[in-house]
């Protein structure tokens, strides 16, 4: 084994350990702290007939990613659910690390579970980072388009990421991508130019029948360039958050974790008939 490979393997483990340590205390909770969040007795109202499924990002889980958005939507009358996906054996609490096509199969099963419990015909999906991209595989290849009305991606890596150019250095380290694929497959899948992304985006970004919204920030340091997050299609609404509030400084994580201006746009996408103008004051709504 090349010497750098001996370094890369423990470095990957170190990153996983650090991510666990960085999680909010609430991420260690055994159940989601809300009556309407993952409450399978919740029945959608006539005003909001589609249950909302929240899809976390890489290194996150079904609780920590949604401590603000889930109650925000619940307070607005939605039945809200969230799943864990992409678990690796022996890695607790942080998920979204397994092969993304397999994670999409987990999402497929979870949406079916939510629809069966609520009696709804369709669900809406809201995802952050990988969670704003992975469901597109479900929609495109696993029959999800027939079961989803609206899909909102917050800081999604729809066309992969260069990590500010760092991924372009991988060819200079033979076998590096193989090591990443073996230890954390989802990370390899999200590199711009990966085989997974080539399959996902071949033939167009979207599928008919689904309403797409993408919410991005120009300060995204994880999914770069930020413009790669935007989708092309006939039913796509691409939003740069700074065009709505120029002083919004949220970067990749905060856009999905706590940015109420972004969340106002999420609410608009879920209920366009009652959409209201999003601006800096939306942070107080």
GROMACS .gro file of C-alpha atoms in nm, residues 18-146:
model
  129
   18UNK     CA    1  -1.513   1.455   1.446
   19UNK     CA    2  -1.850   1.479   1.275
   20UNK     CA    3  -2.010   1.278   1.555
   21UNK     CA    4  -1.853   1.504   1.816
   22UNK     CA    5  -1.979   1.812   1.635
   23UNK     CA    6  -2.341   1.703   1.628
   24UNK     CA    7  -2.585   1.897   1.848
   25UNK     CA    8  -2.683   1.723   2.171
   26UNK     CA    9  -3.033   1.675   2.033
   27UNK     CA   10  -2.893   1.445   1.765
   28UNK     CA   11  -2.834   1.187   2.037
   29UNK     CA   12  -3.201   1.179   2.130
   30UNK     CA   13  -3.375   0.846   2.082
   31UNK     CA   14  -3.689   1.001   1.939
   32UNK     CA   15  -3.783   1.314   1.751
   33UNK     CA   16  -3.895   1.587   1.996
   34UNK     CA   17  -4.226   1.684   1.843
   35UNK     CA   18  -4.583   1.556   1.842
   36UNK     CA   19  -4.638   1.625   1.474
   37UNK     CA   20  -4.287   1.539   1.359
   38UNK     CA   21  -4.273   1.167   1.277
   39UNK     CA   22  -4.618   1.127   1.430
   40UNK     CA   23  -4.771   0.850   1.222
   41UNK     CA   24  -5.119   0.933   1.350
   42UNK     CA   25  -5.097   1.274   1.182
   43UNK     CA   26  -5.355   1.312   0.906
   44UNK     CA   27  -5.293   1.578   0.640
   45UNK     CA   28  -5.543   1.863   0.627
   46UNK     CA   29  -5.736   1.979   0.323
   47UNK     CA   30  -5.513   2.288   0.318
   48UNK     CA   31  -5.194   2.077   0.317
   49UNK     CA   32  -5.289   1.735   0.179
   50UNK     CA   33  -4.933   1.618   0.111
   51UNK     CA   34  -4.719   1.501   0.404
   52UNK     CA   35  -4.368   1.645   0.398
   53UNK     CA   36  -4.069   1.410   0.411
   54UNK     CA   37  -3.741   1.573   0.516
   55UNK     CA   38  -3.421   1.419   0.377
   56UNK     CA   39  -3.102   1.499   0.570
   57UNK     CA   40  -2.757   1.558   0.426
   58UNK     CA   41  -2.421   1.383   0.448
   59UNK     CA   42  -2.282   1.343   0.802
   60UNK     CA   43  -2.629   1.425   0.945
   61UNK     CA   44  -2.934   1.237   1.065
   62UNK     CA   45  -3.313   1.261   1.078
   63UNK     CA   46  -3.311   1.478   1.390
   64UNK     CA   47  -3.015   1.716   1.388
   65UNK     CA   48  -3.071   1.843   1.035
   66UNK     CA   49  -3.430   1.946   1.109
   67UNK     CA   50  -3.441   2.096   1.457
   68UNK     CA   51  -3.566   2.427   1.310
   69UNK     CA   52  -3.738   2.341   0.982
   70UNK     CA   53  -3.950   2.052   1.109
   71UNK     CA   54  -4.123   2.261   1.382
   72UNK     CA   55  -4.145   2.553   1.136
   73UNK     CA   56  -4.349   2.340   0.895
   74UNK     CA   57  -4.543   2.165   1.168
   75UNK     CA   58  -4.656   2.503   1.304
   76UNK     CA   59  -4.791   2.580   0.956
   77UNK     CA   60  -5.016   2.276   0.959
   78UNK     CA   61  -4.807   2.012   0.781
   79UNK     CA   62  -4.762   1.650   0.876
   80UNK     CA   63  -4.383   1.626   0.886
   81UNK     CA   64  -4.164   1.317   0.872
   82UNK     CA   65  -3.790   1.252   0.848
   83UNK     CA   66  -3.584   0.942   0.783
   84UNK     CA   67  -3.233   0.815   0.843
   85UNK     CA   68  -3.056   0.675   0.539
   86UNK     CA   69  -2.712   0.579   0.415
   87UNK     CA   70  -2.596   0.423   0.742
   88UNK     CA   71  -2.255   0.256   0.761
   89UNK     CA   72  -2.194  -0.039   0.990
   90UNK     CA   73  -2.022   0.067   1.309
   91UNK     CA   74  -2.081   0.439   1.249
   92UNK     CA   75  -2.351   0.571   1.485
   93UNK     CA   76  -2.557   0.889   1.458
   94UNK     CA   77  -2.412   1.027   1.136
   95UNK     CA   78  -2.559   0.896   0.815
   96UNK     CA   79  -2.583   0.971   0.444
   97UNK     CA   80  -2.255   0.787   0.388
   98UNK     CA   81  -2.360   0.475   0.196
   99UNK     CA   82  -2.400   0.435  -0.181
  100UNK     CA   83  -2.652   0.696  -0.294
  101UNK     CA   84  -2.852   0.461  -0.517
  102UNK     CA   85  -2.908   0.237  -0.214
  103UNK     CA   86  -3.005   0.539  -0.004
  104UNK     CA   87  -3.266   0.623  -0.268
  105UNK     CA   88  -3.413   0.277  -0.217
  106UNK     CA   89  -3.442   0.353   0.154
  107UNK     CA   90  -3.623   0.676   0.067
  108UNK     CA   91  -3.856   0.482  -0.163
  109UNK     CA   92  -3.955   0.250   0.120
  110UNK     CA   93  -3.995   0.538   0.364
  111UNK     CA   94  -4.222   0.742   0.136
  112UNK     CA   95  -4.440   0.434   0.090
  113UNK     CA   96  -4.457   0.399   0.469
  114UNK     CA   97  -4.559   0.763   0.514
  115UNK     CA   98  -4.824   0.746   0.241
  116UNK     CA   99  -4.969   0.428   0.390
  117UNK     CA  100  -4.984   0.582   0.739
  118UNK     CA  101  -5.136   0.913   0.632
  119UNK     CA  102  -5.360   0.791   0.353
  120UNK     CA  103  -5.220   1.061   0.123
  121UNK     CA  104  -5.185   1.007  -0.251
  122UNK     CA  105  -4.857   1.198  -0.277
  123UNK     CA  106  -4.584   1.341  -0.055
  124UNK     CA  107  -4.363   1.647  -0.080
  125UNK     CA  108  -3.988   1.612  -0.029
  126UNK     CA  109  -3.751   1.869   0.121
  127UNK     CA  110  -3.382   1.784   0.137
  128UNK     CA  111  -3.056   1.948   0.237
  129UNK     CA  112  -2.721   1.894   0.062
  130UNK     CA  113  -2.706   1.528  -0.046
  131UNK     CA  114  -3.067   1.507   0.067
  132UNK     CA  115  -3.151   1.773  -0.190
  133UNK     CA  116  -3.000   1.563  -0.468
  134UNK     CA  117  -3.044   1.194  -0.376
  135UNK     CA  118  -3.426   1.200  -0.409
  136UNK     CA  119  -3.383   1.282  -0.778
  137UNK     CA  120  -3.261   0.922  -0.823
  138UNK     CA  121  -3.579   0.800  -0.655
  139UNK     CA  122  -3.790   1.024  -0.877
  140UNK     CA  123  -3.611   0.923  -1.196
  141UNK     CA  124  -3.539   0.554  -1.154
  142UNK     CA  125  -3.752   0.414  -0.871
  143UNK     CA  126  -4.101   0.534  -0.960
  144UNK     CA  127  -4.099   0.827  -0.721
  145UNK     CA  128  -4.244   1.075  -0.969
  146UNK     CA  129  -4.586   0.911  -0.933
   0.00000   0.00000   0.00000
